XYZ file of C-alpha atoms in Angstrom:
694
model
C 79.026 87.563 125.815
C 81.377 86.722 122.978
C 85.021 86.054 123.539
C 86.477 89.101 121.819
C 90.030 87.858 122.240
C 89.450 85.536 119.268
C 88.364 88.385 116.970
C 90.630 90.146 114.501
C 89.242 93.087 112.520
C 91.814 93.515 109.784
C 92.205 95.268 106.469
C 94.461 94.531 103.550
C 95.800 97.687 102.026
C 98.323 98.304 99.303
C 99.355 100.288 96.306
C 97.420 99.581 93.080
C 98.772 96.419 91.499
C 100.699 95.137 94.535
C 98.459 92.089 94.471
C 95.957 92.956 97.177
C 92.989 91.284 95.496
C 94.980 88.131 94.765
C 96.237 87.969 98.365
C 92.709 88.323 99.680
C 91.462 85.660 97.257
C 94.084 83.229 98.608
C 93.224 84.031 102.206
C 89.566 83.316 101.497
C 90.484 80.071 99.748
C 92.734 78.875 102.590
C 90.151 79.643 105.230
C 87.522 77.757 103.268
C 85.562 80.879 102.491
C 85.596 80.239 98.738
C 86.229 76.947 97.004
C 87.990 78.139 93.899
C 90.235 81.095 93.540
C 89.891 84.145 91.449
C 91.895 83.642 88.282
C 89.056 81.709 86.842
C 87.141 84.950 86.470
C 88.162 85.791 82.958
C 90.668 88.471 82.644
C 91.654 88.495 86.296
C 94.781 86.460 85.796
C 96.153 88.848 83.219
C 96.087 91.719 85.646
C 98.574 89.882 87.803
C 101.060 89.587 85.023
C 100.728 92.679 82.937
C 101.857 95.685 84.813
C 100.430 97.837 82.051
C 96.995 96.669 82.963
C 97.167 98.433 86.280
C 94.709 96.426 88.258
C 91.618 98.504 88.876
C 91.346 97.243 92.416
C 88.006 95.513 91.996
C 86.559 94.724 95.387
C 86.409 91.111 96.420
C 83.061 89.577 97.140
C 81.934 92.031 99.726
C 83.280 94.920 101.690
C 83.628 92.978 104.842
C 83.861 89.257 104.955
C 84.365 86.906 107.904
C 86.429 83.765 107.868
C 87.945 81.372 110.396
C 91.605 80.539 111.012
C 93.000 78.625 113.999
C 89.722 79.048 115.908
C 89.823 82.818 115.439
C 87.280 84.930 113.544
C 88.891 87.234 110.994
C 86.757 90.136 109.743
C 88.537 91.242 106.576
C 87.756 94.648 105.163
C 88.804 95.496 101.676
C 90.406 98.878 101.086
C 91.017 100.445 97.684
C 94.565 101.043 96.511
C 94.266 104.238 94.558
C 94.925 107.640 96.003
C 91.685 109.085 94.587
C 89.934 106.847 97.067
C 91.969 107.760 100.067
C 88.739 108.713 101.809
C 87.668 105.111 101.540
C 91.026 103.928 102.857
C 90.861 106.433 105.685
C 87.365 105.348 106.639
C 88.291 101.695 106.501
C 91.393 102.243 108.623
C 89.206 103.953 111.186
C 87.255 100.778 111.802
C 90.178 98.365 111.727
C 92.222 97.101 114.612
C 95.066 95.778 112.497
C 96.141 95.575 108.889
C 98.279 93.742 106.369
C 100.306 96.105 104.185
C 101.063 94.377 100.864
C 104.112 95.549 98.905
C 105.216 94.402 95.473
C 108.527 92.497 95.540
C 109.801 94.347 92.469
C 108.003 97.732 92.752
C 108.703 98.109 96.488
C 107.308 101.119 98.347
C 105.299 103.071 95.795
C 103.787 106.558 96.160
C 100.344 105.362 97.200
C 101.774 102.860 99.650
C 103.250 105.861 101.381
C 99.923 107.706 101.573
C 98.155 104.602 102.904
C 100.956 104.016 105.413
C 100.694 107.619 106.623
C 96.954 107.212 107.131
C 97.519 103.977 109.027
C 100.049 105.758 111.262
C 97.539 108.553 111.949
C 94.870 106.007 112.814
C 97.436 104.083 114.934
C 96.690 100.745 113.306
C 99.054 97.825 114.078
C 100.274 96.161 110.874
C 102.174 93.234 109.501
C 103.957 93.532 106.157
C 103.652 91.053 103.316
C 106.166 91.422 100.481
C 104.348 89.825 97.552
C 105.269 88.795 93.997
C 108.684 87.385 94.820
C 108.281 85.214 91.707
C 108.376 88.326 89.543
C 111.343 89.435 87.468
C 113.306 92.056 89.403
C 111.918 91.004 92.798
C 114.212 91.632 95.752
C 112.959 91.007 99.283
C 115.905 92.615 101.053
C 115.685 95.796 98.973
C 111.956 96.179 99.860
C 112.799 95.726 103.565
C 115.378 98.494 103.215
C 112.832 100.738 101.437
C 110.308 100.234 104.238
C 112.977 101.502 106.636
C 114.171 104.397 104.494
C 111.013 105.635 102.801
C 108.344 104.856 105.393
C 110.617 105.373 108.398
C 109.119 102.157 109.788
C 110.875 99.309 111.539
C 110.277 96.011 109.669
C 110.815 92.922 111.833
C 111.850 90.227 109.351
C 110.135 86.954 110.354
C 110.833 84.833 107.272
C 113.457 84.668 104.514
C 112.756 83.690 100.886
C 114.255 80.527 99.376
C 115.306 81.377 95.829
C 114.009 84.414 93.917
C 112.098 85.159 90.691
C 111.550 81.889 88.801
C 113.434 79.902 91.428
C 111.293 81.116 94.343
C 110.185 77.875 96.027
C 109.314 78.769 99.599
C 110.282 80.514 102.842
C 112.210 79.903 106.037
C 110.477 80.644 109.333
C 113.179 82.307 111.453
C 111.580 81.502 114.812
C 111.375 77.751 114.265
C 114.319 77.502 111.813
C 112.134 75.458 109.453
C 111.815 75.722 105.690
C 108.341 75.694 104.045
C 108.656 74.381 100.484
C 105.796 74.418 97.978
C 106.178 71.940 95.141
C 103.696 73.197 92.572
C 101.948 76.528 92.380
C 98.343 75.427 92.330
C 97.648 74.148 95.773
C 98.564 76.350 98.757
C 98.247 73.367 101.073
C 100.743 71.215 99.150
C 103.843 72.136 101.109
C 106.362 70.283 103.184
C 108.292 71.531 106.208
C 111.978 70.629 106.087
C 115.277 71.727 107.573
C 117.012 74.897 106.447
C 119.076 74.418 103.240
C 122.815 74.188 104.018
C 123.768 77.230 101.962
C 121.363 79.446 103.938
C 122.175 78.489 107.503
C 124.514 81.409 108.173
C 122.040 83.898 106.709
C 119.213 82.455 108.826
C 121.249 82.759 112.038
C 122.208 86.367 111.203
C 118.594 87.446 110.659
C 117.313 85.349 113.557
C 119.668 87.154 115.870
C 118.354 90.530 114.654
C 114.802 89.303 115.226
C 115.472 88.185 118.800
C 117.416 91.353 119.679
C 114.529 93.541 118.550
C 111.846 91.410 120.207
C 113.417 91.082 123.677
C 113.599 94.869 124.001
C 109.900 94.639 124.909
C 110.663 92.775 128.155
C 113.471 93.852 130.490
C 113.780 90.465 132.230
C 114.109 88.604 128.926
C 116.598 91.165 127.659
C 118.725 90.633 130.715
C 118.614 86.851 130.305
C 119.433 87.156 126.617
C 122.457 89.339 127.326
C 123.619 86.637 129.737
C 123.510 84.168 126.880
C 120.127 82.480 127.532
C 117.926 82.306 124.453
C 114.240 82.992 125.222
C 111.623 80.346 124.361
C 109.563 80.719 121.200
C 106.473 81.404 123.346
C 108.234 84.288 125.128
C 109.439 85.671 121.818
C 105.941 85.541 120.352
C 104.602 87.375 123.402
C 107.234 90.130 122.932
C 106.532 90.382 119.192
C 102.830 90.744 119.888
C 103.458 93.477 122.444
C 105.795 95.411 120.108
C 103.456 95.037 117.122
C 100.479 96.431 119.039
C 102.641 99.300 120.344
C 103.663 100.046 116.681
C 107.352 99.641 117.644
C 107.904 97.325 114.684
C 106.016 95.515 111.934
C 106.465 91.739 111.484
C 107.483 91.221 107.857
C 106.637 88.186 105.715
C 107.111 87.339 102.077
C 105.720 85.068 99.395
C 103.797 85.004 96.147
C 100.043 85.132 96.447
C 99.589 84.285 92.803
C 101.714 81.132 93.187
C 100.030 80.281 96.508
C 103.196 80.532 98.587
C 103.586 82.001 102.025
C 99.972 82.970 102.788
C 99.523 80.584 105.768
C 102.330 82.305 107.606
C 100.648 85.674 107.160
C 97.381 84.272 108.540
C 99.207 82.791 111.520
C 100.813 86.189 112.128
C 97.418 87.936 112.017
C 96.172 85.663 114.783
C 99.383 85.739 116.819
C 100.461 89.362 116.592
C 97.604 91.671 115.644
C 95.377 93.082 118.390
C 91.835 92.041 119.234
C 89.159 94.768 119.637
C 89.802 95.199 123.360
C 93.550 95.845 122.893
C 93.144 98.891 120.729
C 93.031 102.481 121.939
C 89.310 103.358 122.216
C 87.803 106.033 119.978
C 87.292 109.487 121.566
C 83.701 110.689 121.741
C 82.498 114.089 120.551
C 79.358 115.939 121.497
C 76.913 116.903 118.767
C 78.840 120.183 118.190
C 82.028 118.266 117.418
C 83.849 119.073 120.707
C 85.650 116.245 122.498
C 83.753 115.245 125.637
C 86.698 113.531 127.294
C 84.786 110.229 127.148
C 85.850 107.279 125.024
C 83.843 104.508 123.369
C 85.071 101.554 125.443
C 84.627 98.066 123.997
C 81.932 97.021 126.428
C 78.446 95.687 125.574
C 76.960 97.373 128.662
C 77.990 100.907 127.661
C 75.772 103.211 125.515
C 75.712 102.369 121.819
C 78.415 103.893 119.547
C 78.741 102.553 116.021
C 80.222 103.893 112.777
C 78.802 103.204 109.320
C 81.868 102.902 107.110
C 80.673 101.490 103.821
C 77.431 101.153 101.901
C 77.003 98.472 99.329
C 74.158 97.379 97.180
C 73.349 93.772 96.660
C 70.327 91.714 95.716
C 68.852 92.153 99.191
C 68.963 95.955 99.070
C 71.421 98.443 100.565
C 73.820 96.977 103.117
C 75.273 99.442 105.617
C 78.519 97.991 106.984
C 78.926 99.109 110.574
C 81.576 98.733 113.235
C 80.192 98.685 116.759
C 82.589 100.326 119.214
C 80.555 100.095 122.373
C 77.123 98.918 123.515
C 74.765 96.584 121.693
C 72.577 96.669 118.612
C 69.331 94.712 118.616
C 67.025 94.000 115.736
C 64.117 96.478 115.831
C 66.064 99.039 117.975
C 65.654 102.728 117.301
C 69.051 104.412 117.049
C 70.009 108.060 116.595
C 72.029 109.106 113.552
C 74.038 111.983 115.072
C 74.784 113.463 111.637
C 71.177 113.882 110.517
C 69.707 114.166 114.011
C 66.998 111.614 113.049
C 66.323 108.217 114.577
C 66.342 105.111 112.413
C 64.968 101.679 113.064
C 67.325 98.694 112.655
C 65.529 96.366 110.220
C 67.849 93.354 110.064
C 71.365 92.659 111.268
C 73.451 90.207 109.235
C 76.944 88.847 109.592
C 78.831 87.929 106.454
C 79.805 84.268 106.447
C 81.287 81.839 103.983
C 78.757 81.770 101.192
C 75.847 82.943 103.170
C 74.864 85.501 105.710
C 73.760 84.792 109.149
C 70.903 86.797 110.616
C 71.613 88.093 114.095
C 69.172 89.174 116.757
C 71.853 91.188 118.543
C 75.386 92.421 117.794
C 77.789 93.910 120.299
C 80.940 95.979 120.781
C 83.843 94.695 118.631
C 81.564 93.295 115.904
C 81.480 94.339 112.263
C 78.021 93.695 110.841
C 75.863 94.768 107.929
C 72.524 96.491 108.617
C 69.557 96.349 106.276
C 66.784 98.880 106.050
C 68.803 102.040 106.897
C 67.194 104.915 105.021
C 69.288 107.973 105.738
C 72.603 106.617 107.013
C 75.637 107.327 104.829
C 79.334 106.500 104.993
C 80.937 108.096 108.027
C 77.741 108.611 110.072
C 77.672 107.645 113.748
C 74.789 105.612 115.199
C 74.281 106.226 118.896
C 71.956 105.588 121.792
C 69.099 108.174 121.492
C 69.049 108.639 125.278
C 72.796 109.188 125.483
C 74.058 110.473 122.131
C 77.679 111.121 121.098
C 79.557 111.252 117.818
C 82.734 109.404 116.864
C 85.180 111.817 115.202
C 83.700 114.633 113.156
C 83.157 114.082 109.467
C 85.648 115.745 107.193
C 85.120 115.214 103.507
C 87.124 117.368 101.140
C 85.232 119.235 98.442
C 85.481 117.797 94.934
C 88.008 119.538 92.689
C 86.989 118.292 89.281
C 83.709 117.782 87.445
C 82.587 116.351 84.098
C 79.229 116.552 82.354
C 77.622 113.183 81.588
C 74.556 112.218 79.562
C 73.051 108.773 78.854
C 73.654 107.416 75.346
C 70.088 106.129 75.061
C 67.248 108.573 75.205
C 65.387 106.533 77.755
C 68.379 106.125 80.070
C 67.782 109.217 82.216
C 65.799 107.510 84.913
C 68.215 104.575 85.121
C 71.143 107.017 85.327
C 69.427 108.968 88.124
C 68.882 105.820 90.241
C 72.480 104.631 89.695
C 74.004 108.009 90.597
C 71.890 108.239 93.724
C 73.245 104.857 94.918
C 76.820 105.863 94.119
C 76.567 109.126 96.073
C 75.401 107.160 99.101
C 78.364 104.811 98.830
C 81.048 107.463 98.420
C 80.817 110.797 100.263
C 83.586 112.369 98.162
C 81.536 111.862 94.979
C 78.837 114.454 94.220
C 76.201 114.953 91.540
C 74.763 118.321 90.529
C 72.638 119.727 87.727
C 73.906 122.753 85.866
C 71.051 125.232 86.275
C 71.617 126.980 82.987
C 72.218 124.054 80.657
C 70.388 121.320 82.533
C 73.439 119.015 82.184
C 74.170 116.395 84.846
C 77.591 117.048 86.404
C 79.540 114.453 88.395
C 82.203 115.803 90.735
C 85.089 113.999 92.393
C 88.647 114.011 93.733
C 90.562 113.480 90.517
C 90.481 112.268 86.942
C 90.801 108.628 87.880
C 88.081 108.892 90.518
C 85.578 110.036 87.872
C 86.958 107.591 85.328
C 86.209 104.715 87.680
C 82.759 106.102 88.491
C 81.920 106.105 84.765
C 83.245 102.524 84.636
C 81.001 101.530 87.581
C 78.012 103.123 85.815
C 78.732 100.988 82.791
C 79.683 97.682 84.450
C 77.626 97.563 87.584
C 74.561 99.563 86.624
C 74.521 98.904 82.854
C 74.256 102.632 81.919
C 76.338 103.779 78.939
C 77.142 107.498 79.172
C 78.738 110.218 77.044
C 81.383 112.072 79.022
C 82.266 115.752 78.481
C 85.605 117.496 79.017
C 86.827 117.659 82.630
C 86.093 120.990 84.338
C 88.233 122.314 87.148
C 86.445 123.524 90.292
C 87.783 127.088 90.450
C 86.902 129.430 93.304
C 86.903 133.200 93.752
C 87.912 135.521 96.559
C 88.474 139.243 97.193
C 91.756 141.018 97.888
C 90.686 144.479 99.110
C 88.667 145.978 101.929
C 85.690 148.063 100.904
C 83.099 149.994 102.898
C 79.811 150.711 101.186
C 76.126 151.335 101.710
C 72.935 150.182 100.016
C 69.309 151.204 100.469
C 66.451 149.091 99.175
C 63.291 151.166 98.915
C 60.018 150.301 97.256
C 57.003 152.355 98.141
C 53.881 152.123 96.093
C 50.714 152.547 98.115
C 49.970 150.097 100.907
C 52.879 148.487 102.666
C 56.224 149.005 100.966
C 59.728 147.658 101.488
C 62.594 149.446 103.126
C 66.021 148.297 104.272
C 69.265 150.254 104.527
C 72.643 148.698 105.350
C 76.125 150.175 105.818
C 78.724 147.448 105.638
C 82.335 146.446 105.198
C 83.549 143.566 103.011
C 87.140 142.346 103.450
C 89.283 139.244 102.814
C 89.114 136.684 105.655
C 91.960 134.418 106.721
C 92.736 131.515 104.369
C 90.348 128.574 104.901
C 88.211 130.656 107.249
C 85.272 130.524 104.823
C 82.485 133.062 105.432
C 82.598 135.215 108.564
C 79.688 137.503 109.572
C 79.849 140.153 112.258
C 77.476 142.922 113.296
C 78.689 146.131 114.975
C 75.264 147.800 114.918
C 74.348 149.505 118.145
C 71.306 151.490 119.097
C 68.817 149.451 117.087
C 69.278 151.115 113.652
C 69.006 147.600 112.214
C 66.902 145.552 114.627
C 68.506 142.320 115.755
C 65.734 140.161 114.226
C 66.939 141.146 110.728
C 70.616 140.268 111.255
C 70.023 136.598 110.503
C 68.359 137.464 107.157
C 71.347 139.688 106.211
C 73.890 137.009 107.210
C 72.030 134.319 105.293
C 71.494 136.443 102.155
C 75.200 137.288 101.855
C 76.132 133.655 102.444
C 73.760 132.492 99.669
C 75.118 135.157 97.300
C 78.657 133.806 97.826
C 77.702 130.646 95.921
C 78.169 132.652 92.747
C 81.186 134.936 92.355
C 81.104 138.066 90.216
C 84.107 137.212 87.986
C 83.113 133.923 86.409
C 80.329 132.613 88.623
C 82.489 130.292 90.800
C 81.800 130.163 94.579
C 83.435 132.855 96.704
C 85.831 131.800 99.500
C 87.206 133.454 102.638
C 85.227 136.694 102.959
C 84.308 138.635 106.072
C 81.123 140.726 106.019
C 80.692 143.276 108.816
C 77.369 145.093 109.287
C 78.295 148.602 110.502
C 75.013 150.489 110.538
C 71.840 150.986 108.643
C 68.283 152.189 108.890
C 64.799 150.729 109.052
C 61.200 151.820 108.743
C 58.711 150.914 111.450
C 56.087 149.751 108.931
C 57.872 148.953 105.691
C 60.922 147.081 106.924
C 60.916 143.292 106.896
C 63.392 140.412 106.760
C 62.712 140.156 103.029
C 63.556 143.845 102.446
C 66.941 143.450 104.192
C 67.561 140.226 102.286
C 67.011 141.990 98.947
C 69.212 144.892 100.102
C 72.055 142.491 101.047
C 71.941 140.626 97.729
C 72.043 143.911 95.822
C 74.896 145.119 98.063
C 76.840 141.936 97.162
C 76.459 142.618 93.437
C 77.394 146.267 93.959
C 80.477 145.891 96.149
C 82.226 142.569 95.442
C 83.332 143.644 91.921
C 84.992 146.706 93.544
C 86.852 144.626 96.198
C 89.589 143.341 93.858
C 88.015 139.936 93.055
C 90.487 137.212 92.216
C 90.246 133.756 90.702
C 91.629 130.794 92.748
C 92.613 127.404 91.336
C 93.002 124.020 93.064
C 96.622 123.057 93.655
C 97.439 119.364 93.915
C 100.120 117.653 95.911
C 101.891 115.548 93.275
C 104.213 112.656 94.049
C 106.036 111.319 90.976
C 108.243 108.258 90.803
C 110.735 108.319 87.928
C 113.748 106.197 86.911
C 116.977 108.086 87.524
C 117.720 108.542 83.798
C 114.482 110.412 83.152
C 114.287 112.637 86.216
C 115.490 115.772 84.340
C 112.686 115.391 81.761
C 110.096 114.794 84.463
C 111.108 117.923 86.425
C 111.260 120.000 83.191
C 107.756 118.793 82.333
C 106.409 119.633 85.812
C 107.888 123.134 85.524
C 106.110 123.595 82.191
C 102.882 122.629 83.972
C 103.459 125.487 86.437
C 104.546 122.965 89.107
C 106.638 123.979 92.143
C 109.222 121.308 92.967
C 109.243 120.727 96.753
C 111.647 117.804 97.209
C 113.585 115.057 95.487
C 114.368 111.751 97.159
C 116.723 109.273 95.566
C 115.608 105.685 96.238
C 116.895 102.262 95.235
C 114.928 101.966 92.043
C 114.609 105.597 91.019
C 113.807 109.135 92.197
C 110.710 110.478 93.960
C 109.838 114.016 92.975
C 107.361 115.878 95.189
C 105.734 118.994 93.812
C 102.677 121.260 93.990
C 100.975 121.709 90.617
C 97.672 123.228 89.466
C 95.036 120.644 88.648
C 94.192 122.366 85.346
C 97.628 121.454 83.997
C 97.584 117.832 85.152
C 94.891 116.316 82.920
C 96.081 113.254 81.054
C 99.380 113.392 82.958
C 99.777 109.627 83.406
C 99.964 109.019 79.622
C 102.528 111.765 79.247
C 104.609 110.524 82.198
C 104.688 107.014 80.778
C 105.938 108.368 77.466
C 108.726 110.333 79.231
C 109.834 107.346 81.332
C 109.281 104.505 78.809
C 106.349 103.227 80.841
C 108.174 103.021 84.195
C 106.967 106.260 85.796
C 104.148 106.393 88.353
C 102.455 109.177 90.204
C 99.814 109.952 92.747
C 98.079 113.223 93.430
C 95.764 114.611 96.071
C 94.183 117.998 96.673
C 96.330 120.384 98.706
C 94.895 123.947 98.703
C 93.521 126.831 96.609
C 95.920 129.482 95.307
C 95.544 132.655 93.180
C 95.416 132.011 89.479
C 98.016 133.817 87.252
C 96.453 136.695 85.290
C 96.783 135.070 81.834
C 95.175 131.825 83.027
C 92.448 133.687 84.931
C 91.648 135.702 81.782
C 91.102 132.516 79.749
C 88.940 130.876 82.438
C 86.742 133.977 82.843
C 86.393 134.274 79.060
C 85.362 130.617 78.759
C 82.838 131.014 81.606
C 81.295 134.077 79.905
C 81.128 132.182 76.618
C 79.339 129.258 78.289
C 76.819 131.684 79.787
C 76.277 133.434 76.435
C 75.691 130.128 74.625
C 72.998 128.990 77.046
C-alpha cells in the first residue's frame, strides 16, 4: 500500500500568456525532471517577451508528468489556457486535487483566468496563486492581489512580498520566517541566498505578516484565543492552519516571482507540498448508475473498493496511444478486463506506465490516488469511466457541448487524403469537442469545433504534429431550425400492387417543445388503431428526419411529436410502411408549422482600456451584440455581452485595432436564439445556392 499522504495531484492553469509553460519548465528543472530549460527550443523565449505573440500554450513534454520535491511525488497535469479548450481544462480539473493558478504581474486577472477560476470553484479544487512576470514593465503585485479579491471574489492569503519591481525585481520575502530570498543572476534558480529583511521593508513585512496570521488563526479557535491574548502561534501551528483553510477553500496562499528569471519557484513548490491536499483529503467523487442517476455512493480513495477510474486525456507518442487515467478507487492490474461504462464494452489493460523523469516505469498494479497512462485501450476516449465489470458505476455523466462552427478542409497534396484521415481520427479521440464529418452532397471533409481559434489550432496541429498541409475554407456557422406553431395533420401511405402491399395511416400533432428539450415523442393512440409494435418505428423515423430541417437543411431542435390516431391493415401494414408514412408526414407538415432559423449566441467577455470602451461597445452593437454588464477594473473595463457567432469572425484583429493592441476577449457558446428575418433570408438563400451548385 502506498503512502498517499506524500502524493500531490496538481495542475497549473492560467490565462494564455501568463507564463504557464515557463513556470512548468522551471518546476521540472528544479525537481530534476529535465536538465535544461525550455528557452533553448528555438522561438520559445520570444513568446515570453512579445505579448503580441500570444503564446499558443504548447503542452510541455507530456500531459501528466511526475516529479519529486521534499520526498513528495508531484503529478503535474498540464491544462490549456484558452477558452476554446475549456472542456480540456474542465476535464483536467476533475482529476486534480489541487492547482496553481498563474497570473501575469502586469496583465492581472484576465477574462480566461476568470473562466478557469470559475471551473476550479465548481470542481472544488484547492489552489495556490502564483503572480508571475514581476520583472515585466507595468508589473504590480499588490494590484493583482486586489484584482483577485475584486474580480474573482476570492481571498488571497499573501505569503511572500516582492523585493523591487520590474527591472529591479531581485527576490522575495517569506512572511512566515521573515527571511529574504535574493537571486543574484537570472540563470540559475538554485543560486540564491537567504538574508534578513531589508531595512526599508520591515514595516511593510510586519503589516502583511499580521494580516497573514489573523486570517490563518481563524481556522483554530484555541490559537485564535491565544493570539488575541498576545501570544504569537508557532510557525508549525500557522502552517497547519493555512493547510486547513486552503483545503477548505477559505483562502488561497499567494506567492510571486518571475519564472522566466528563475525567481520564486522553490517557494511555490514548498507550498504545494505544505498546503495542497493529498488524494485522501479531497471530497470523493459521487457515483452514477449507468442511466446517469446518482446512486448515493461515492468513489472512496481505497484500494480495496471496486474500481473507478476516469480517462481524462489521450495522447499519441512513439509507443502508441497513451490513455491518461486517474484512479479514484480500487486497483488496476496489468491484464485486467475493465468495463467502459460509456460504450458498455469491456477492455483489456495492456500495459500500465507511470511517467518519470526521462523514462516511464512499467507497473504491474496501480491503485486509488494514482495517475497513470494505459497502453492498448481501443475504444476509451476522453471522459470515459473505467469500472469493475462485476460492480459497475459511472463518475459524473459526460456533457460535451455541440460544436458551433465548421470549416471545410482538403489536403494540399493529392495523395494526402489517407494521411489526413489518420490524423483527424487521432485528434477526435484526443478532444471530444472536436468533430469531423463529410458533407454528403459535396464530399468535402468538415471539421467542427467550439470557436475560430479552436479550429485554427487544430489546423496548426495537423501541420506541425502530423505533417499534413491543408487548404481551409470559409468558416460556417452551425445554424439550427425549429418550429413556432402547433399543427395537426394526417398522412396515409398506401401502395398496393398485387401481392403484399404497404399501408400505414397516422394522425398526429407537431408543436414546439420547451427550449433545450430536444425531441419529445408521445403516443395517445388507444384501441389499437396503430399497434404498439409500430410506435418505435414512427418515433425513430421522425427523429431521423429532424436531422435535416425544411428551411435550409439544418437540424431541427425542440419539437414535440404526438401520435393521435391512425389506421393499419392486417396484411399490408409493417414497420417500414409506418416509417415511410412518418417521413412523408414530416416533409408535409413541418413547412406549415412556422419553421424558424436559430443561430448560436456566444457569451463574449471583452477587456478594453478605459479610453476605448465607447468604441468597443459601439462595435459590439453593430455586431448585433446585447451588452449585459460593464465592470470597471484597475487596468481597464470588462464588457460582458451576448453576440451571434456569425458576426464575431475575425473579431480579435478588429478589437486590437480599436484598442491599439491592448484589448482582449474570450467567448464561449451560450444558447441558440431566433435569427432576424433579414439574416435568416441570406442564410437560407446561401444554403439553397450551395445545394443547387452540387
